[in-house]
């Protein structure tokens, strides 16, 4: 499984000398768990992140796990993981001196990262408008639970509550019982993912704002509501409902789908571990038959029928759960049961063309040769305890820049004297006056990425979603496809009868078959132009080179080596344009020992550990994710890498090659679990919907009246618990010794859950949520796509969807980039104000306007099979 490695990408002796993409940027962070992940990402990209803490330290220093299980502000592994590479300044903002020192820091800062929901503004005596007026070059990045306006703006959130209200939980859980009734609650993916989702999207907005400031010198406010960010992170359910009114069913460790099945895509080894056996179309079935036949375990399976479409690709979650395919999975599970975990020939299966992967636990990646070769992990010294610990340190490789490992997380106020003694800093000034008039979006404001052009070979979601975000920020994206291997267009199709039929529908509608009318494709490619180009033909390759010469970025999501074999590798690209930015995203990255492994989202999640990390405690099966979470998270990282590379090029004139991977994105999110293993020798253990590291009880999803209705409740503080008991009409709970304190409730969670669940079972989920929120209790309905689209007033108030018009598909809502930007708001229709392109829709316009071709020349290219 080895691949050719390029020393220009792989970390070596000179890796430490490479700067970060955001070198020279200073960030002042006043943040808790809502924003510390964003600060970690910015520090990894090279920014100088100064964490301002109260004298007693950030409240996140009280979050577990702890080194040697000793609860102490300087031993929190949570704090260590999310604050690596930062400097700590301890200031008492209740004093005039503390406020004055902070104002001095802000005067020299490029970015303020603020998750205090207005408290910081009150402390320093500047409202949001006054803040921007006093510091006009400052970019203020804010995270709020529910946004600044809307009927739910004052709701209390938590990781669990946001994953419920945002629709993630409704997609994630175990198969229904016979009769299609769910006997178990939806399961929230574990380890703070609501804040990962919001944090990556905020980082994208901040990087775009920094680029805009380079041109104009103007700062702005960039904000993200966690609720909105999470609500847009699901994959198939939203567009299936928007387009066809089709609900999806959650299923064990696989994509939610329209038709529930009870045959998981994971199999159990004889020693109790799990393997993913993803199956695509007829090509995969043919490879499977040949592979199992070698072991004499093909059972009664048959090769695909003659004439089967061997090029068809299945879209995860969009297929029907028919008995024939269920039987194929059962045969694969027999094969897996014949092996111990360490002896499963999964790499041989991969070599045969199968999408198989182990469901790893997070720590198992920390010693893997592939990731060590890529520098995904780093051992960081902690002199105060006399040990070093293994951290996740990077998300991608690049030739001109590198992820900055940084020092261990700071002690409380460790750098106060150092930072306050530094000479006053002046924020970066604009490079030169902007000659070009700003191009206004449909929102009447400029785009932050005006003038940026992407030659876009991306596909699926992990790469195409990234360039879609950049199109919404103003980049011109030329999406390149060829009919022999087009992008996946057939998912969440427009309904027969169009928008009018959908608005009248009371049940799921049949979809059209036209590949130019896919709702999922429209959602992840809105705002792009479409070019059909056969670059395997010499003339097509030359056209590609001529267009690349006029582009800033070449983006692709092919298997490693594909573009190079087609004549557009890194060396050729930089010969065409020396300052080109070339970014590729594959499942495992092109460099390393796994470069040729085949992956899709569920396979990447299996490798990364995120599939095994969610579900009920063992021996229950892992429940994983009900959609390709690493597709969206990979898309955010893809966009961020491009923005970071543009920032580096603005300051140095230097382009670069970026080698990104979905799996690395997932590993980065599991950093706390890997650090716990390194520090305490503890292997990750699933915990369902409970909250062991920020102690809360009750903390779970509780059944309510109606079919598959659940309410997430999270009580962290005693007042929240008392309010819940009083509202539920059970004052005797407050007198019960088992529930008298948080520690007591944590020790009796089964009994507590039974008591709370007995009450919620009699309640309407929304009525209970509103009443509990009014009483100060964090609570949220496990919302479906229908709930979010049809009845969530907060999302509507935040304008979470934008209507765009596609040439054939017509006018439909798609998700808007959730990052609000006061000067340069994103717009899903991009600079062309349109939905996703039809296949080759813009051939004439692109070739005639950019290359000066005549209409006859374009016609001949089509006749010759070049476009």
Short mmCIF file of C-alpha atoms in Angstrom, two decimals, residues 263 279-282 285 300-305 320-331:
data_model
loop_
_atom_site.label_atom_id
_atom_site.label_comp_id
_atom_site.label_asym_id
_atom_site.label_seq_id
_atom_site.Cartn_x
_atom_site.Cartn_y
_atom_site.Cartn_z
CA UNK A 263 -28.12 -5.09 8.45
CA UNK A 279 -20.28 -1.31 -0.56
CA UNK A 280 -20.82 0.93 -3.57
CA UNK A 281 -22.16 -0.16 -6.94
CA UNK A 282 -21.73 -3.13 -9.28
CA UNK A 285 -19.83 -6.19 -5.90
CA UNK A 300 -24.25 -17.94 -2.63
CA UNK A 301 -23.24 -14.53 -3.91
CA UNK A 302 -23.23 -14.02 -7.66
CA UNK A 303 -21.18 -11.74 -9.86
CA UNK A 304 -23.07 -8.71 -11.16
CA UNK A 305 -25.20 -9.48 -14.17
CA UNK A 320 -32.80 1.47 -0.71
CA UNK A 321 -32.43 -1.18 1.97
CA UNK A 322 -33.33 -4.16 -0.23
CA UNK A 323 -32.92 -7.75 0.95
CA UNK A 324 -30.39 -8.62 -1.74
CA UNK A 325 -27.92 -6.03 -0.51
CA UNK A 326 -28.69 -6.92 3.10
CA UNK A 327 -27.69 -10.49 2.33
CA UNK A 328 -24.42 -9.31 0.78
CA UNK A 329 -23.56 -7.50 4.00
CA UNK A 330 -24.43 -10.59 6.03
CA UNK A 331 -22.01 -12.65 3.94
#
